[in-house]
Coordinates of C-alpha atoms in Angstrom, one line a residue:
Chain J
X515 CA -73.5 53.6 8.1
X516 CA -76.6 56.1 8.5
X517 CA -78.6 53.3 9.5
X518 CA -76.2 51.7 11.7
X519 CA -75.9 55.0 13.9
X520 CA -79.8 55.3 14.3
X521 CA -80.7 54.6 17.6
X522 CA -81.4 50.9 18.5
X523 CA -85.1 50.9 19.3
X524 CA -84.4 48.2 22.2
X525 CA -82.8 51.4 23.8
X526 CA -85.4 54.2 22.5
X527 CA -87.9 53.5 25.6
X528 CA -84.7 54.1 28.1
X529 CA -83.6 57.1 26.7
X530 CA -87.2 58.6 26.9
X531 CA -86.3 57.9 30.8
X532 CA -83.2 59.3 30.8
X533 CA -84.3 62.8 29.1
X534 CA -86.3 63.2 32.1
X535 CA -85.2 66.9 33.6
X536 CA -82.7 67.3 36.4
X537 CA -82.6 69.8 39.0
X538 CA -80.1 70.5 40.7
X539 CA -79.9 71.8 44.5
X540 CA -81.0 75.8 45.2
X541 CA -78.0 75.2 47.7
X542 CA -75.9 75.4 44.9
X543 CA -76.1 79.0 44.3
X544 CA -75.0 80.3 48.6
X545 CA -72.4 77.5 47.7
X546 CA -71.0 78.8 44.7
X547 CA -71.2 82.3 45.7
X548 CA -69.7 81.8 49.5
X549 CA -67.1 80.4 47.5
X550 CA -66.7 83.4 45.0
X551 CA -66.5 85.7 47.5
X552 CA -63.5 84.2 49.5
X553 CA -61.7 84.4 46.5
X554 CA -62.7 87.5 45.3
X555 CA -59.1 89.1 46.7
X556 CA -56.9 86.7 47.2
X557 CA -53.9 87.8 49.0
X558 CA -51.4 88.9 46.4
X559 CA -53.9 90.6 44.4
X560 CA -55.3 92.4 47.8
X561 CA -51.5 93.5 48.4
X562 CA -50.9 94.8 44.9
X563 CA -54.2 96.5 44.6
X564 CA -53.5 98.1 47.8
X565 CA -50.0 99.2 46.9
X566 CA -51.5 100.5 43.4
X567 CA -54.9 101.9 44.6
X568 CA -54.7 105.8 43.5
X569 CA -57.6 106.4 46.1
X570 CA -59.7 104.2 48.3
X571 CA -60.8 101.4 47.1
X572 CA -64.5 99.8 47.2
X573 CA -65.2 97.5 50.1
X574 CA -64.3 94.4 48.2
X575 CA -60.6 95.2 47.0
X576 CA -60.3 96.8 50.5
X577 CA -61.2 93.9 52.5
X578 CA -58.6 92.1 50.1
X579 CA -55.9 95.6 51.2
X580 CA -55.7 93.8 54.2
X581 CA -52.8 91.9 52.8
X582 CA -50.8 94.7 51.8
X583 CA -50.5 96.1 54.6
X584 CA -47.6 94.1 56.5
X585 CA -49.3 93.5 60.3
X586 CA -47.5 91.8 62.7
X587 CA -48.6 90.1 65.9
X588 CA -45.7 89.2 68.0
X589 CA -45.4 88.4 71.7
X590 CA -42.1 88.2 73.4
X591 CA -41.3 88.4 77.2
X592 CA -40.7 92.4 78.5
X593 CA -37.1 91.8 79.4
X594 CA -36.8 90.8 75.9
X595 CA -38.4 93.0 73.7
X596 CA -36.6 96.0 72.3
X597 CA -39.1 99.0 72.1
X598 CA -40.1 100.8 69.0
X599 CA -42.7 100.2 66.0
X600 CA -40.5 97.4 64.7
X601 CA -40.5 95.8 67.4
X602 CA -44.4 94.4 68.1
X603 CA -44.9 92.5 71.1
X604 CA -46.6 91.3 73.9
X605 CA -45.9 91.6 77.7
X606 CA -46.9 89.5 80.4
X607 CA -49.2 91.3 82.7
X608 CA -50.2 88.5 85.2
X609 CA -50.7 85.1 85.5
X610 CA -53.6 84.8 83.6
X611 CA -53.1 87.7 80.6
X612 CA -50.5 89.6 78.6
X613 CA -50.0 92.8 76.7
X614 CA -50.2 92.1 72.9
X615 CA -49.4 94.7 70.5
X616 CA -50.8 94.9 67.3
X617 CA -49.4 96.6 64.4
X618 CA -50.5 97.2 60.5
X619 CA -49.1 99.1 58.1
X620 CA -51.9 100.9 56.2
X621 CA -50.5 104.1 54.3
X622 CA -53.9 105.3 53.0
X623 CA -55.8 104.5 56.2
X624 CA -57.3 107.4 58.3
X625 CA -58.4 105.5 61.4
X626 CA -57.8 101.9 62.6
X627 CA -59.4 100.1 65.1
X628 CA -58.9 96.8 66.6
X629 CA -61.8 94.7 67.5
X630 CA -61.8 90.8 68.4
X631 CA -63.6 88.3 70.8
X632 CA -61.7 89.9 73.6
X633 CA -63.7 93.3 73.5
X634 CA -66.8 92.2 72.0
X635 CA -65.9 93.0 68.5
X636 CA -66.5 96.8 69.9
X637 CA -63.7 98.9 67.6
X638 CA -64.4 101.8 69.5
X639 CA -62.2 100.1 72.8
X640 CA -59.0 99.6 70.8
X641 CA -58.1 102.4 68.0
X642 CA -55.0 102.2 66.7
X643 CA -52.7 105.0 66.7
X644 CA -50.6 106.1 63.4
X645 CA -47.2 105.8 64.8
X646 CA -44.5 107.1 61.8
X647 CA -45.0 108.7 58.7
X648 CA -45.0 105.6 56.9
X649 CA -48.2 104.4 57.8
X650 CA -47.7 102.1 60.7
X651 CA -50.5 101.6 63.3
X652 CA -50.3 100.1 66.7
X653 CA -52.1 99.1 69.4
X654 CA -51.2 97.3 72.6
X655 CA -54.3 95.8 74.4
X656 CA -54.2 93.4 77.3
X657 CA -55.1 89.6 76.1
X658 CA -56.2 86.5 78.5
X659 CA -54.2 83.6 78.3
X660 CA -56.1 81.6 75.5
X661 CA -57.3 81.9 71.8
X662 CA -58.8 85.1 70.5
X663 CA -60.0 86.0 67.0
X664 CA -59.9 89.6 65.8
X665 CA -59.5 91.7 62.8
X666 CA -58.6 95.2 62.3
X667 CA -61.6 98.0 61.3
X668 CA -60.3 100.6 59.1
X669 CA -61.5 104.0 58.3
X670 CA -64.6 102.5 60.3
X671 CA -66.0 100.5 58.1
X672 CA -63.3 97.7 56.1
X673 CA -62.8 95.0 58.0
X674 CA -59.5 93.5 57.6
X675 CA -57.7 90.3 58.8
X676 CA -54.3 90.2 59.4
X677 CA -52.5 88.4 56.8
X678 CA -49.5 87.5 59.4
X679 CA -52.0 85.4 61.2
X680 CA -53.7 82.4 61.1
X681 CA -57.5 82.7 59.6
X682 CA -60.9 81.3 60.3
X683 CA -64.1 81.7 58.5
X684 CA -66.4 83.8 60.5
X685 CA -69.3 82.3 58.8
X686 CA -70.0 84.4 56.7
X687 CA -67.8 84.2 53.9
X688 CA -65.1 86.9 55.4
X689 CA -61.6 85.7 57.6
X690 CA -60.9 86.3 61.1
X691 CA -57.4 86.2 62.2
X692 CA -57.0 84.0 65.4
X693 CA -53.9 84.9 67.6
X694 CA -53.2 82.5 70.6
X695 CA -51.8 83.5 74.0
X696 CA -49.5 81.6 76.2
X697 CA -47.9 83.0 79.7
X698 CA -46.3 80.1 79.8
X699 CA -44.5 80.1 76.1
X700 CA -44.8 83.5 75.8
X701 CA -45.8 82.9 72.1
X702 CA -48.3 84.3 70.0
X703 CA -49.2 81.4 67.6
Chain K
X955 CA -93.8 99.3 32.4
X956 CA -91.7 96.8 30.4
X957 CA -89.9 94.3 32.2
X958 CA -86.2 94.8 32.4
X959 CA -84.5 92.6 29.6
X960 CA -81.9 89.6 31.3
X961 CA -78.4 91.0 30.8
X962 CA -76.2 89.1 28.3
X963 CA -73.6 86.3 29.4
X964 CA -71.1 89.2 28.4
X965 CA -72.0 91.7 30.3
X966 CA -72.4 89.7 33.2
X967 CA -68.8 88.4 32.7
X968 CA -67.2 92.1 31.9
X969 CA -69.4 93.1 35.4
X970 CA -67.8 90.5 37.6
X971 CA -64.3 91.0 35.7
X972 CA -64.1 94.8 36.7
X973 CA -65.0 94.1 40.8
X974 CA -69.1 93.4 40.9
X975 CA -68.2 90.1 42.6
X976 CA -72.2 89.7 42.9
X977 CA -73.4 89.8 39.8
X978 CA -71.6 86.0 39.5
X979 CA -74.9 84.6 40.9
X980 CA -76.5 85.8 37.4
X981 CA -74.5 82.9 36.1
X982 CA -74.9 81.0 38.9
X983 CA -78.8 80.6 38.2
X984 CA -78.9 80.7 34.7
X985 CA -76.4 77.6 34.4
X986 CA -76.8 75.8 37.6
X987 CA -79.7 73.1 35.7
X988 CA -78.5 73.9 32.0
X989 CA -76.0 71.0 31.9
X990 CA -77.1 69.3 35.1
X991 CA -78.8 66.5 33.1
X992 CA -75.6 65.9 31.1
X993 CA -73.5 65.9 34.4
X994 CA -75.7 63.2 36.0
X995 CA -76.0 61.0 33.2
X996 CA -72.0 61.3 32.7
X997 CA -71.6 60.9 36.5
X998 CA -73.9 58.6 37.0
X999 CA -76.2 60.2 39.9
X1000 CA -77.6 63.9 40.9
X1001 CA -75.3 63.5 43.4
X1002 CA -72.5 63.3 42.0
X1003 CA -73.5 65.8 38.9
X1004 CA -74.3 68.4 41.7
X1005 CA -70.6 68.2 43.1
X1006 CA -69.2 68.9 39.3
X1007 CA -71.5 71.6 39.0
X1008 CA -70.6 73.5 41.6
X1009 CA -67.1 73.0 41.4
X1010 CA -67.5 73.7 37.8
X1011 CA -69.1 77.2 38.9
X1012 CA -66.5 78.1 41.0
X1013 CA -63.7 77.0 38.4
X1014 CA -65.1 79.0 36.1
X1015 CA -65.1 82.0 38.4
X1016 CA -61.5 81.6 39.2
X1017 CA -60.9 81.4 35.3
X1018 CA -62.8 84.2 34.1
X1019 CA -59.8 86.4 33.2
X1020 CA -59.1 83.8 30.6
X1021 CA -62.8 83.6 28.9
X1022 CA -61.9 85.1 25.7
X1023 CA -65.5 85.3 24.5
X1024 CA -67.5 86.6 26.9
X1025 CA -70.7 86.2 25.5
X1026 CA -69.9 82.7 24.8
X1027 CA -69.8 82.0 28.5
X1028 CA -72.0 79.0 27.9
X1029 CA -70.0 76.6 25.9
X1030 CA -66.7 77.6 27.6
X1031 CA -68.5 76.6 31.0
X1032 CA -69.6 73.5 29.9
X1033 CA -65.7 72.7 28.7
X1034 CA -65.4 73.2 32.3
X1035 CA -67.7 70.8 33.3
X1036 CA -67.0 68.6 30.6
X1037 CA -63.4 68.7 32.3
X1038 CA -64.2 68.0 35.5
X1039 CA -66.9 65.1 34.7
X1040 CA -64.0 63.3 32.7
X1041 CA -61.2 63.8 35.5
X1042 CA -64.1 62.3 37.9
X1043 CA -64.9 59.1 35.8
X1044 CA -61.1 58.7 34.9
X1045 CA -60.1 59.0 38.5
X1046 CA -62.0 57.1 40.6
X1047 CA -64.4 54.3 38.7
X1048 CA -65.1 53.6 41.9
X1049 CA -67.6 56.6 42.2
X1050 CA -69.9 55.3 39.4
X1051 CA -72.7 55.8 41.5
X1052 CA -74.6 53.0 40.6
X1053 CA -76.6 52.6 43.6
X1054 CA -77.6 56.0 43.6
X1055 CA -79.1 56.1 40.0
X1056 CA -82.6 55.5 41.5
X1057 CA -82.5 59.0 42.8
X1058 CA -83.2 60.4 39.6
X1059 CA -86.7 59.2 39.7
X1060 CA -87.4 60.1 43.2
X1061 CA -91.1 61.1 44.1
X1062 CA -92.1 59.0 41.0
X1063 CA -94.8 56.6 42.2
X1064 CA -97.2 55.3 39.5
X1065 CA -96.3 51.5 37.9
X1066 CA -95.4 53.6 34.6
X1067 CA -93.1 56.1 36.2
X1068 CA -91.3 52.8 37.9
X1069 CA -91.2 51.3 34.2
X1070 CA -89.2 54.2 33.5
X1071 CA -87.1 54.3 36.4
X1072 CA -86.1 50.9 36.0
X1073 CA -85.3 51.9 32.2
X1074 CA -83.2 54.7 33.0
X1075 CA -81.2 52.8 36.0
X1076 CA -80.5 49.8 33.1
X1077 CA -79.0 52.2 30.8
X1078 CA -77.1 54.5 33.1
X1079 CA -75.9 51.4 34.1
X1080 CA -75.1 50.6 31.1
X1081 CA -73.7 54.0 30.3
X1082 CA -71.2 53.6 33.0
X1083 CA -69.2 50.5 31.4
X1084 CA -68.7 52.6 28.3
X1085 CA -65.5 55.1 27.6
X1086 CA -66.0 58.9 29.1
X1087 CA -65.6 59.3 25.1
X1088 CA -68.3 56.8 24.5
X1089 CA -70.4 58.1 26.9
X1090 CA -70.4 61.5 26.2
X1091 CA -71.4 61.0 22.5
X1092 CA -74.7 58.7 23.5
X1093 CA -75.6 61.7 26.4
X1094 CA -75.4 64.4 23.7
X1095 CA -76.8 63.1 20.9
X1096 CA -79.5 61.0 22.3
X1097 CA -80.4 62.6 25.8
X1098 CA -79.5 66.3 25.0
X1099 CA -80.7 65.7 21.7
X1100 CA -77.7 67.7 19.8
X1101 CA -76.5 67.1 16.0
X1102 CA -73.4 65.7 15.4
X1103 CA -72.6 69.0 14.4
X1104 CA -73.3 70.5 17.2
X1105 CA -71.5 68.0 19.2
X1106 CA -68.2 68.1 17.5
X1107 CA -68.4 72.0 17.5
X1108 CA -69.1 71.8 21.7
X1109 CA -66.6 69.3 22.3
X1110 CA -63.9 69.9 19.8
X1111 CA -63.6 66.2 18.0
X1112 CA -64.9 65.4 14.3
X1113 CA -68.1 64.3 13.1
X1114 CA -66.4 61.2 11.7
X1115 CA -64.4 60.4 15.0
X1116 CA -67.7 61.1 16.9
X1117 CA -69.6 58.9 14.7
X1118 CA -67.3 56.1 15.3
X1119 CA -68.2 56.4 18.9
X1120 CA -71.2 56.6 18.6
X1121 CA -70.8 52.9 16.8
X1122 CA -69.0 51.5 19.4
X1123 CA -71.2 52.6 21.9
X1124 CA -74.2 51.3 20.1
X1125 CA -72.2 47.9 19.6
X1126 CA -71.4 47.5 23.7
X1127 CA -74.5 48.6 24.9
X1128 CA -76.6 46.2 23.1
X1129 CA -74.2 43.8 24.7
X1130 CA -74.9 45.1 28.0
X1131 CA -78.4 45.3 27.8
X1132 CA -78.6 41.6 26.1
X1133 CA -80.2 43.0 22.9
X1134 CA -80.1 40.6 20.3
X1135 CA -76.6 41.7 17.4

C-alpha cells in the first residue's frame, strides 16, 4: 500500500512546477480591511452599545451609535404637518426648495450638527438644537429640490449617518445618508 | 535597541475582539500568501484563489467571536478557506479556470521555466477533473508537502480515509495524464 501511495514519478517533474510560490495581490489587504471596517458596527450592535454605553464611547462604536439614536427625516406639505418634535417634516419654501427637518435622538450627545452636500459638509451652518429632555435634536434647514447626502456631526467630531435613511459609501469606508427632495411629491425618499 | 517581537495570533485576535478594529490587518498580512498556493491549486488560478482569500479574510473577521482558540487563528482560518474553496468548486465547475492556469507562471521566460509551466497547467488540469476531496489530499500532501498526519489533523478526516484518496487520485490522474497503469 506504502508503495502504491508514493508519488508516481511521471507526476514528480509537475509537482516541482506546482510548488512554485504564489503571491497574492497587496490589494488584498485595503480590500479586506475597507471591508472590516463597514462592519465593524453593524447597526444593531451600534444601537445596543449606544443604549448600554456607561460613557462615551471611542470613535468606532460611536460611529456605529448612530443607529441607536432613532433619526427621522420626513417631509410633508405645511398644511399637513402637525407641529412638535414628533412630528419631523419638511415645508415647501418655493418652487425650487423645501424646509426639511432633521431630527436624532442622541441622549448622551452634547452638540449635534448637520452637515451634507447642501452646506459644503460645513457643521458649523446647521447645529442642532436639544429639543426635550429626552434627547431629541432638530434642525430644519432649507433643501433644493434634488438628492442630497448628509450625516449628522456629534459632539464635533463622530460622524453619524442616519439609520432611517438610505446610505452610500462615501469612499472611504464610512456611510452617508442620502435624503431626496421632491416639490412636486412632497416626499423625502 | 531590539526589535519589537511580532505579536501572537492571540493577541491579535483578543485586540480586534475588544474594539481595535485595525489591528485585523496584522492578520491580514501574515495570512494573505500563507494558503494562497493551496487556494490556487484547489481553484485552479490566482485569480480565483485571490477572490477566496479575501473573502475568506473577511469571513473570518465576521466570525471572530466564535474562534475558540485564539492562538490557533491559523488552522481555524484555513477551515475557512478550505470552506469557501469547496463551496466554489461544488458550485460552479464552470469556474475551473482552466484558461487562466498559465498565470501562474507569468513573467517566466526561459525554455526551462515554459517546461514547467506547461507541467504545472497539465496537472492543474488534471487536478480539476478530480473530487474537491481528491484534490485537496494531492495539494497537501504533495504541493504543501504535509504528513498525512498533519493533513487529517487540518482537515478533520482519517489517515486511512485520506489515504484512500490519495489512491484514487493517483489512479485517475495517471489516466488523465496518459501514464502508462
Amino acid at each position: 500500500m506504502s508503495q502504491e501511495l508514493d508519488l508516481p514519478p511521471a507526476l514528480r517533474p509537475e509537482v516541482e512546477a506546482a510548488r512554485r510560490h504564489v503571491s497574492l495581490s497587496p490589494e488584498i489587504e485595503a480590500r479586506v480591511m475597507a471591508a472590516v471596517r463597514r462592519r465593524a458596527a453593524p447597526p444593531q450592535q451600534r444601537a445596543w452599545r449606544w443604549l448600554t454605553a456607561p460613557s462615551l464611547p471611542p470613535w468606532s462604536l460611536l460611529a456605529a451609535a448612530a443607529a441607536a439614536l432613532l433619526a427621522f427625516v420626513i417631509f410633508r406639505p405645511a398644511s399637513v404637518g402637525s407641529p412638535g418634535v414628533a412630528s419631523p417634516r419638511a415645508t415647501a419654501v418655493g418652487p425650487e426648495s423645501v424646509y426639511v427637518r432633521f431630527i436624532l435622538v442622541a441622549p448622551n450627545a452634547r452638540e449635534v450638527a448637520l452637515a451634507g452636500t447642501f452646506n459644503g459638509w460645513d457643521p458649523a451652518t446647521a447645529p442642532l438644537s436639544r429639543a426635550d429632555t429626552a434627547g431629541t435634536w432638530t434642525v430644519t434647514v432649507a433643501l433644493p429640490v434634488g438628492q442630497h447626502q448628509y450625516a449628522f456631526i456629534v459632539d464635533g467630531r463622530r460622524w453619524v449617518p442616519d439609520p432611517a435613511a438610505p446610505a452610500v459609501d462615501d469612499g472611504f469606508g464610512r456611510k452617508n445618508s442620502v435624503v431626496s427632495v421632491s416639490a412636486a411629491q412632497g416626499r423625502i425618499l | 535597541m531590539e526589535p519589537t517581537p511580532e505579536p501572537s495570533d492571540g493577541t491579535v485576535v483578543r485586540a480586534v475582539l475588544t474594539g481595535d478594529v485595525e489591528q485585523y490587518a496584522v492578520l491580514v498580512r501574515r495570512y494573505k500568501d500563507r494558503y494562497a498556493r493551496y487556494a490556487s491549486r484547489m481553484l485552479g488560478s490566482v485569480d480565483a484563489a485571490e477572490d477566496a482569500v479575501q473573502d475568506a479574510l473577511i469571513r473570518a473577521y465576521e466570525r471572530l467571536p466564535q474562534c475558540r482558540d485564539p492562538e490557533k487563528f491559523a488552522g481555524w482560518f484555513f477551515l475557512i478557506l478550505r470552506n469557501r474553496c469547496f463551496a466554489e468548486r461544488r458550485r460552479d465547475r464552470r469556474s475551473n479556470g482552466l484558461d487562466q492556469v498559465g498565470e501562474m507562471a507569468a513573467s517566466e521566460g526561459s525554455h526551462a521555466s515554459l517546461e514547467r509551466k506547461e507541467q504545472a497547467r497539465s496537472l492543474e488540469q488534471a487536478l480539476l477533473q478530480l473530487t474537491p476531496e481528491q484534490r485537496e489530499v494531492f495539494v497537501l500532501k504533495h504541493v504543501e508537502e504535509l504528513s498525512y498526519d498533519e493533513i487529517a489533523a487540518r482537515v478533520g478526516t482519517g489517515v486511512a480515509a485520506l489515504k484512500m484518496r490519495m489512491h484514487r487520485a493517483y489512479d485517475r490522474l495517471r489516466e488523465l495524464l496518459g501514464e502508462p497503469q
